[in-house]
mmCIF file of C-alpha atoms in Angstrom:
data_model
loop_
_atom_site.group_PDB
_atom_site.id
_atom_site.type_symbol
_atom_site.label_atom_id
_atom_site.label_comp_id
_atom_site.label_asym_id
_atom_site.label_seq_id
_atom_site.Cartn_x
_atom_site.Cartn_y
_atom_site.Cartn_z
ATOM 1 C CA MET T 1 -27.681 14.827 4.337
ATOM 2 C CA GLU T 2 -25.859 12.216 6.414
ATOM 3 C CA GLU T 3 -22.112 12.008 5.896
ATOM 4 C CA PRO T 4 -20.988 8.858 4.040
ATOM 5 C CA LEU T 5 -19.593 5.954 6.036
ATOM 6 C CA VAL T 6 -15.904 5.243 5.331
ATOM 7 C CA SER T 7 -14.681 1.650 5.654
ATOM 8 C CA VAL T 8 -10.980 1.576 6.542
ATOM 9 C CA VAL T 9 -9.441 -1.791 5.648
ATOM 10 C CA VAL T 10 -6.148 -2.788 7.283
ATOM 11 C CA PRO T 11 -4.379 -6.027 6.260
ATOM 12 C CA THR T 12 -2.038 -7.410 8.931
ATOM 13 C CA PHE T 13 0.441 -10.195 9.582
ATOM 14 C CA ASN T 14 2.442 -10.385 12.818
ATOM 15 C CA SER T 15 1.978 -6.649 13.254
ATOM 16 C CA ALA T 16 1.610 -6.528 17.050
ATOM 17 C CA ALA T 17 4.520 -4.127 17.467
ATOM 18 C CA ILE T 18 3.025 -1.498 15.153
ATOM 19 C CA ILE T 19 -0.708 -2.102 14.698
ATOM 20 C CA GLU T 20 -1.925 -0.243 17.794
ATOM 21 C CA GLU T 21 -0.338 3.041 16.733
ATOM 22 C CA CYS T 22 -1.910 2.659 13.295
ATOM 23 C CA LEU T 23 -5.371 1.934 14.707
ATOM 24 C CA GLU T 24 -5.081 4.748 17.251
ATOM 25 C CA SER T 25 -4.408 7.150 14.374
ATOM 26 C CA ILE T 26 -7.613 5.930 12.710
ATOM 27 C CA LYS T 27 -9.538 6.273 15.966
ATOM 28 C CA ALA T 28 -8.269 9.866 16.304
ATOM 29 C CA GLN T 29 -9.715 10.979 12.963
ATOM 30 C CA THR T 30 -11.780 14.158 12.991
ATOM 31 C CA TYR T 31 -14.248 12.517 10.609
ATOM 32 C CA PRO T 32 -16.871 10.691 12.696
ATOM 33 C CA ARG T 33 -18.344 7.998 10.442
ATOM 34 C CA ILE T 34 -15.662 5.313 10.147
ATOM 35 C CA GLU T 35 -15.759 1.544 10.433
ATOM 36 C CA VAL T 36 -12.493 -0.361 10.896
ATOM 37 C CA ILE T 37 -11.976 -3.742 9.250
ATOM 38 C CA VAL T 38 -8.759 -5.607 10.045
ATOM 39 C CA VAL T 39 -7.961 -8.643 7.903
ATOM 40 C CA ASP T 40 -5.320 -10.661 9.720
ATOM 41 C CA SER T 41 -3.368 -13.353 7.900
ATOM 42 C CA PHE T 42 -3.024 -15.859 10.757
ATOM 43 C CA SER T 43 -0.630 -13.884 12.936
ATOM 44 C CA SER T 44 1.117 -15.712 15.754
ATOM 45 C CA ASP T 45 1.960 -12.632 17.855
ATOM 46 C CA GLY T 46 -1.467 -11.517 19.073
ATOM 47 C CA THR T 47 -2.145 -8.945 16.366
ATOM 48 C CA ASP T 48 -5.801 -9.984 16.201
ATOM 49 C CA ARG T 49 -6.319 -9.521 19.952
ATOM 50 C CA ILE T 50 -5.012 -5.954 19.780
ATOM 51 C CA ALA T 51 -7.127 -5.168 16.717
ATOM 52 C CA GLU T 52 -10.336 -6.453 18.319
ATOM 53 C CA ARG T 53 -10.429 -3.331 20.488
ATOM 54 C CA TYR T 54 -10.840 -1.119 17.417
ATOM 55 C CA GLY T 55 -13.194 -2.809 14.978
ATOM 56 C CA ARG T 56 -14.092 -5.963 13.116
ATOM 57 C CA VAL T 57 -11.299 -8.492 12.702
ATOM 58 C CA PHE T 58 -11.306 -11.294 10.149
ATOM 59 C CA SER T 59 -8.940 -14.212 9.746
ATOM 60 C CA PHE T 60 -8.071 -14.512 6.072
ATOM 61 C CA GLY T 61 -4.961 -14.663 3.931
ATOM 62 C CA LYS T 62 -2.104 -16.652 2.508
ATOM 63 C CA ASP T 63 -0.677 -19.746 4.105
ATOM 64 C CA PRO T 64 1.901 -18.411 6.607
ATOM 65 C CA LYS T 65 4.272 -21.192 5.530
ATOM 66 C CA GLN T 66 4.689 -19.412 2.200
ATOM 67 C CA LYS T 67 7.490 -17.011 3.052
ATOM 68 C CA ASN T 68 8.173 -15.565 -0.406
ATOM 69 C CA VAL T 69 4.621 -14.774 -1.490
ATOM 70 C CA PHE T 70 2.938 -11.365 -1.228
ATOM 71 C CA GLY T 71 -0.641 -11.941 -0.106
ATOM 72 C CA ALA T 72 -1.856 -8.486 1.005
ATOM 73 C CA PRO T 73 -4.020 -7.862 -2.127
ATOM 74 C CA TYR T 74 -6.129 -10.902 -1.241
ATOM 75 C CA GLN T 75 -6.655 -9.499 2.251
ATOM 76 C CA ARG T 76 -7.544 -6.084 0.853
ATOM 77 C CA ASN T 77 -10.127 -7.532 -1.521
ATOM 78 C CA PHE T 78 -11.653 -9.617 1.235
ATOM 79 C CA GLY T 79 -11.772 -6.645 3.584
ATOM 80 C CA VAL T 80 -13.593 -4.504 1.031
ATOM 81 C CA SER T 81 -16.047 -7.364 0.426
ATOM 82 C CA GLN T 82 -17.015 -7.060 4.108
ATOM 83 C CA ALA T 83 -17.258 -3.257 4.046
ATOM 84 C CA THR T 84 -20.578 -1.495 4.468
ATOM 85 C CA GLY T 85 -19.347 2.031 3.750
ATOM 86 C CA GLU T 86 -19.944 4.039 0.601
ATOM 87 C CA LEU T 87 -16.222 4.806 0.580
ATOM 88 C CA VAL T 88 -13.286 2.493 1.256
ATOM 89 C CA TYR T 89 -9.767 3.378 2.324
ATOM 90 C CA ILE T 90 -6.912 0.846 2.283
ATOM 91 C CA VAL T 91 -4.352 1.444 5.038
ATOM 92 C CA ASP T 92 -1.256 -0.626 5.862
ATOM 93 C CA SER T 93 -0.380 -1.483 9.450
ATOM 94 C CA ASP T 94 2.850 0.544 9.296
ATOM 95 C CA MET T 95 1.021 3.754 8.398
ATOM 96 C CA ARG T 96 0.102 6.589 10.757
ATOM 97 C CA LEU T 97 -2.725 8.861 9.607
ATOM 98 C CA THR T 98 -2.809 12.573 10.322
ATOM 99 C CA PRO T 99 -6.109 13.520 12.027
ATOM 100 C CA ASP T 100 -7.855 15.037 8.981
ATOM 101 C CA VAL T 101 -6.898 12.531 6.268
ATOM 102 C CA VAL T 102 -10.268 10.748 6.122
ATOM 103 C CA ARG T 103 -12.189 14.031 6.235
ATOM 104 C CA SER T 104 -10.021 15.400 3.398
ATOM 105 C CA GLY T 105 -10.673 12.283 1.324
ATOM 106 C CA VAL T 106 -14.416 12.547 1.843
ATOM 107 C CA GLU T 107 -14.391 16.211 0.860
ATOM 108 C CA LEU T 108 -12.543 15.437 -2.376
ATOM 109 C CA VAL T 109 -15.044 12.697 -3.227
ATOM 110 C CA ILE T 110 -17.978 14.982 -2.457
ATOM 111 C CA GLY T 111 -16.258 17.498 -4.724
ATOM 112 C CA GLY T 112 -16.336 15.049 -7.633
ATOM 113 C CA ALA T 113 -13.464 12.588 -7.235
ATOM 114 C CA ASP T 114 -14.029 8.870 -7.704
ATOM 115 C CA ALA T 115 -10.692 8.003 -6.112
ATOM 116 C CA VAL T 116 -8.091 9.831 -4.047
ATOM 117 C CA ILE T 117 -4.318 9.423 -3.874
ATOM 118 C CA VAL T 118 -3.093 9.851 -0.288
ATOM 119 C CA PRO T 119 0.676 10.558 -0.402
ATOM 120 C CA GLU T 120 2.898 9.010 2.251
ATOM 121 C CA ALA T 121 5.776 10.751 3.986
ATOM 122 C CA SER T 122 8.304 8.062 4.868
ATOM 123 C CA TYR T 123 10.247 7.956 8.134
ATOM 124 C CA GLY T 124 12.254 5.480 10.190
ATOM 125 C CA GLU T 125 15.612 4.810 11.820
ATOM 126 C CA GLY T 126 19.006 4.783 10.171
ATOM 127 C CA PHE T 127 20.633 6.054 7.009
ATOM 128 C CA TRP T 128 18.590 4.016 4.540
ATOM 129 C CA ALA T 129 15.332 5.207 6.080
ATOM 130 C CA ARG T 130 16.489 8.787 5.487
ATOM 131 C CA CYS T 131 17.215 7.853 1.869
ATOM 132 C CA ARG T 132 13.726 6.395 1.487
ATOM 133 C CA ALA T 133 12.239 9.575 2.978
ATOM 134 C CA LEU T 134 14.093 11.651 0.369
ATOM 135 C CA GLU T 135 12.902 9.367 -2.426
ATOM 136 C CA LYS T 136 9.276 9.665 -1.291
ATOM 137 C CA GLU T 137 9.609 13.441 -1.029
ATOM 138 C CA CYS T 138 10.469 13.567 -4.733
ATOM 139 C CA TYR T 139 7.361 11.550 -5.584
ATOM 140 C CA ASN T 140 5.120 13.646 -3.329
ATOM 141 C CA ARG T 141 6.243 16.910 -4.922
ATOM 142 C CA MET T 142 4.850 15.799 -8.267
ATOM 143 C CA ASP T 143 1.297 16.758 -9.223
ATOM 144 C CA ARG T 144 0.960 13.149 -10.286
ATOM 145 C CA SER T 145 3.766 10.605 -9.990
ATOM 146 C CA ARG T 146 3.841 7.304 -11.833
ATOM 147 C CA THR T 147 4.345 5.760 -8.397
ATOM 148 C CA ASP T 148 1.010 7.172 -7.175
ATOM 149 C CA ALA T 149 -2.008 4.921 -6.713
ATOM 150 C CA ALA T 150 -5.376 5.669 -5.142
ATOM 151 C CA ARG T 151 -6.299 3.896 -1.915
ATOM 152 C CA PHE T 152 -9.361 5.997 -1.026
ATOM 153 C CA VAL T 153 -12.137 4.995 -3.431
ATOM 154 C CA ARG T 154 -15.881 5.004 -3.904
ATOM 155 C CA LYS T 155 -16.939 1.425 -3.149
ATOM 156 C CA ALA T 156 -19.215 1.410 -6.208
ATOM 157 C CA VAL T 157 -16.165 2.181 -8.361
ATOM 158 C CA TRP T 158 -14.099 -0.503 -6.626
ATOM 159 C CA ASP T 159 -16.863 -3.045 -7.282
ATOM 160 C CA ALA T 160 -17.282 -1.928 -10.895
ATOM 161 C CA LEU T 161 -13.569 -2.537 -11.517
ATOM 162 C CA GLY T 162 -13.610 -5.875 -9.710
ATOM 163 C CA GLY T 163 -11.246 -4.769 -6.957
ATOM 164 C CA LEU T 164 -7.535 -5.521 -7.061
ATOM 165 C CA ASP T 165 -5.913 -8.048 -9.362
ATOM 166 C CA ALA T 166 -4.359 -10.007 -6.502
ATOM 167 C CA SER T 167 -2.311 -12.187 -8.849
ATOM 168 C CA LEU T 168 -0.053 -9.176 -9.505
ATOM 169 C CA GLY T 169 1.330 -9.121 -5.965
ATOM 170 C CA GLY T 170 3.107 -5.823 -5.306
ATOM 171 C CA GLY T 171 1.829 -4.331 -8.574
ATOM 172 C CA ASP T 172 -1.820 -4.530 -7.519
ATOM 173 C CA ASP T 173 -2.130 -0.834 -6.643
ATOM 174 C CA TRP T 174 -0.502 0.435 -9.851
ATOM 175 C CA ASP T 175 -2.719 -1.863 -11.888
ATOM 176 C CA PHE T 176 -5.831 -0.612 -10.077
ATOM 177 C CA GLN T 177 -4.837 2.994 -10.793
ATOM 178 C CA ALA T 178 -4.298 2.156 -14.460
ATOM 179 C CA ARG T 179 -7.806 0.688 -14.642
ATOM 180 C CA LEU T 180 -9.233 3.757 -12.918
ATOM 181 C CA ASP T 181 -7.583 5.966 -15.540
ATOM 182 C CA ARG T 182 -8.661 3.794 -18.476
ATOM 183 C CA GLY T 183 -12.214 3.705 -17.133
ATOM 184 C CA GLY T 184 -12.418 7.490 -17.117
ATOM 185 C CA TYR T 185 -12.768 7.725 -13.348
ATOM 186 C CA LYS T 186 -11.587 10.959 -11.787
ATOM 187 C CA THR T 187 -8.586 10.649 -9.459
ATOM 188 C CA MET T 188 -7.441 13.516 -7.260
ATOM 189 C CA LYS T 189 -4.355 13.818 -5.055
ATOM 190 C CA MET T 190 -4.319 15.405 -1.620
ATOM 191 C CA ALA T 191 -1.358 16.844 0.258
ATOM 192 C CA PRO T 192 0.816 14.295 2.132
ATOM 193 C CA ALA T 193 -1.374 13.085 4.989
ATOM 194 C CA VAL T 194 0.107 9.740 6.057
ATOM 195 C CA ARG T 195 3.388 8.924 7.774
ATOM 196 C CA HIS T 196 4.760 5.587 6.603
ATOM 197 C CA TYR T 197 6.969 3.979 9.224
ATOM 198 C CA GLU T 198 9.831 2.078 7.608
ATOM 199 C CA GLY T 199 11.403 0.972 10.894
ATOM 200 C CA ARG T 200 15.151 0.398 10.783
ATOM 201 C CA LEU T 201 15.443 0.067 7.041
ATOM 202 C CA THR T 202 18.328 -2.126 5.890
ATOM 203 C CA LEU T 203 19.532 -3.279 2.503
ATOM 204 C CA ARG T 204 18.886 -6.852 3.550
ATOM 205 C CA LYS T 205 15.270 -6.014 4.410
ATOM 206 C CA GLN T 206 14.752 -4.348 1.036
ATOM 207 C CA ILE T 207 16.361 -7.234 -0.829
ATOM 208 C CA ARG T 208 13.867 -9.640 0.741
ATOM 209 C CA LYS T 209 10.924 -7.354 0.044
ATOM 210 C CA LYS T 210 11.767 -6.560 -3.573
ATOM 211 C CA PHE T 211 12.618 -10.194 -4.296
ATOM 212 C CA VAL T 212 9.042 -11.086 -3.306
ATOM 213 C CA TYR T 213 7.660 -8.239 -5.422
ATOM 214 C CA GLY T 214 9.794 -9.349 -8.349
ATOM 215 C CA LYS T 215 8.196 -12.783 -8.353
ATOM 216 C CA THR T 216 4.969 -11.297 -9.749
ATOM 217 C CA ALA T 217 6.467 -8.416 -11.739
ATOM 218 C CA LEU T 218 6.454 -10.341 -15.019
ATOM 219 C CA LYS T 219 2.682 -10.783 -14.739
ATOM 220 C CA TYR T 220 2.343 -7.027 -14.376
ATOM 221 C CA PHE T 221 4.579 -6.431 -17.409
ATOM 222 C CA GLU T 222 2.550 -8.891 -19.489
ATOM 223 C CA LYS T 223 -0.771 -7.346 -18.467
ATOM 224 C CA HIS T 224 0.409 -3.816 -19.305
ATOM 225 C CA ALA T 225 2.521 -4.612 -22.357
ATOM 226 C CA HIS T 226 0.230 -2.341 -24.387
ATOM 227 C CA ASP T 227 1.517 0.659 -22.398
ATOM 228 C CA LYS T 228 5.269 0.432 -22.908
ATOM 229 C CA GLY T 229 5.740 4.128 -22.206
ATOM 230 C CA GLY T 230 3.962 3.778 -18.893
ATOM 231 C CA LEU T 231 6.067 0.780 -17.893
ATOM 232 C CA VAL T 232 9.262 2.656 -18.698
ATOM 233 C CA ALA T 233 8.099 5.652 -16.644
ATOM 234 C CA GLN T 234 7.224 3.454 -13.671
ATOM 235 C CA TYR T 235 10.273 1.227 -13.683
ATOM 236 C CA SER T 236 12.968 3.480 -15.120
ATOM 237 C CA PHE T 237 16.008 3.830 -12.879
ATOM 238 C CA LEU T 238 16.093 7.579 -13.521
ATOM 239 C CA ARG T 239 12.468 8.468 -12.955
ATOM 240 C CA VAL T 240 11.207 11.868 -14.032
ATOM 241 C CA ASP T 241 10.392 12.494 -10.352
ATOM 242 C CA PHE T 242 14.124 12.652 -9.619
ATOM 243 C CA LEU T 243 14.975 14.737 -12.656
ATOM 244 C CA LYS T 244 12.335 17.340 -11.783
ATOM 245 C CA ASN T 245 13.477 17.501 -8.164
ATOM 246 C CA LEU T 246 17.242 17.788 -8.575
ATOM 247 C CA GLY T 247 17.233 20.745 -6.182
ATOM 248 C CA VAL T 248 15.633 18.582 -3.473
ATOM 249 C CA LEU T 249 18.243 15.879 -4.012
ATOM 250 C CA ALA T 250 21.083 18.418 -4.061
ATOM 251 C CA ARG T 251 20.179 19.626 -0.575
ATOM 252 C CA GLN T 252 20.941 16.150 0.780
ATOM 253 C CA PRO T 253 23.766 14.904 -1.479
ATOM 254 C CA VAL T 254 24.813 11.954 0.686
ATOM 255 C CA CYS T 255 21.251 10.670 0.965
ATOM 256 C CA ALA T 256 20.737 11.332 -2.756
ATOM 257 C CA VAL T 257 23.610 8.960 -3.538
ATOM 258 C CA GLY T 258 22.031 6.541 -1.067
ATOM 259 C CA VAL T 259 18.734 6.706 -2.955
ATOM 260 C CA PHE T 260 20.398 5.478 -6.132
ATOM 261 C CA ILE T 261 22.307 2.768 -4.275
ATOM 262 C CA LEU T 262 19.026 1.687 -2.688
ATOM 263 C CA LYS T 263 17.265 1.601 -6.060
ATOM 264 C CA THR T 264 20.129 -0.413 -7.583
ATOM 265 C CA VAL T 265 19.864 -2.999 -4.811
ATOM 266 C CA GLU T 266 16.063 -3.135 -5.106
ATOM 267 C CA TYR T 267 16.108 -3.535 -8.882
ATOM 268 C CA SER T 268 18.680 -6.317 -8.609
ATOM 269 C CA ALA T 269 16.577 -8.135 -5.996
ATOM 270 C CA ALA T 270 13.434 -7.756 -8.120
ATOM 271 C CA LEU T 271 15.267 -9.167 -11.135
ATOM 272 C CA ALA T 272 16.311 -12.165 -9.062
ATOM 273 C CA GLY T 273 12.679 -12.613 -8.053
ATOM 274 C CA MET T 274 11.563 -12.543 -11.694
ATOM 275 C CA ILE T 275 14.087 -15.214 -12.616
ATOM 276 C CA CYS T 276 13.052 -17.331 -9.631
ATOM 277 C CA SER T 277 9.385 -17.067 -10.604
ATOM 278 C CA ARG T 278 10.180 -18.573 -13.982
ATOM 279 C CA LEU T 279 12.396 -21.349 -12.644
ATOM 280 C CA PHE T 280 10.391 -22.203 -9.516
ATOM 281 C CA PRO T 281 6.761 -21.084 -9.836
ATOM 282 C CA GLU T 282 4.884 -21.108 -6.519
ATOM 283 C CA PRO T 283 1.057 -20.927 -6.616
ATOM 284 C CA ILE T 284 -0.320 -18.955 -3.683
ATOM 285 C CA ARG T 285 -2.467 -20.764 -1.107
ATOM 286 C CA ILE T 286 -5.281 -18.743 0.480
ATOM 287 C CA GLN T 287 -7.001 -19.748 3.700
ATOM 288 C CA GLY T 288 -9.982 -18.591 5.749
ATOM 289 C CA GLY T 289 -12.653 -16.147 4.764
ATOM 290 C CA ASP T 290 -15.483 -17.734 6.709
ATOM 291 C CA ARG T 291 -14.560 -16.908 10.307
ATOM 292 C CA GLU T 292 -14.917 -13.507 11.886
ATOM 293 C CA VAL T 293 -12.681 -13.135 14.911
ATOM 294 C CA ALA T 294 -14.597 -10.240 16.449
ATOM 295 C CA ASP T 295 -17.188 -7.594 15.694
ATOM 296 C CA ARG T 296 -17.154 -4.496 17.860
ATOM 297 C CA GLY T 297 -19.616 -2.681 15.618
ATOM 298 C CA THR T 298 -19.260 0.657 13.890
ATOM 299 C CA PRO T 299 -17.953 3.458 16.154
#
C-alpha cells in the first residue's frame, strides 16, 4: 500500500529571516511523501521568493495595513483548501521540525488517530525566552494539556469539521480541538518533536501579540460559554499544568517567577485587547486567493 501524502501548510508574513530554516527542516524529513504549501500574506521582504524553492506558494491573507488583526487562520484554511494530501499538517514559520515528526504523525494516524498533537519545545534568546521554555515544558509533561491542540489531521476530518473558525483569531486551534473532541474523533499526542523559535522574547513583544489575541477572545468565550469548566482550565492564571509540575518549576526558581510575571503581562494585554474590540471593532479584510505565485510540484 502506498504511504499517504502529507500536505504541510505554512502561513507566512515577512518571514524571510526565519522561513528557510523552517522549510529546510521540512525538506529533511525522513518521511518521503510530503507536499509543501506556503500561504504568504503579501510579504514585502522576499519571503515568497525564498519559499518558491521548496513548494507551492500562494498569495493570500489579511490586508497588511491592518496591524492589530490576527489573520493566520484564514491562511491556514486556504492552504488546506489547496492541499492534495490525505493528511494535513499546519506548521508556523518559526518552527523547526525534528527529522521524524511527519513519519511519527503518519504512524499514529495509521494506528487509529484522526488527529495528532505535536508538542513544541520553546527556545530563544534572553531571560523571557527561558521563561517561555519552562512554561512550555510544563504543558508538554502533561498527558493532555488544555493548551494542546492538534495540527496534524486527516484531511477528511478537517473538511467534515469545516476547518478552522477564522473569526476566533488566536483561539482557532483550541476551538478546532474542542470540535474534534465533541465530534468523537480520536486525538493522540506524540513526544515533543518541534522546536519553536521565540527569538529575543521581550515583554513588549508579548504585549503586542496578546493584545491582538485579546481582540477576538470574547468571541471564543461566547462560542464556548457552554463549557465554563473548560474555559476556566484554559485561561486560569494557575493552570493545573503548573500545579502538577511544581518540581519542574522549583528547579528553575528565577525563571518560574518570570513565568508568572510573563503570564500577568500577557493577561493584562489580552484584557486591553478585549476592551478595545468592544470600543473599536475592526472587521478583517482578506485579499487574494486566486493567484498562485509558484508551483514546484510535489517532491
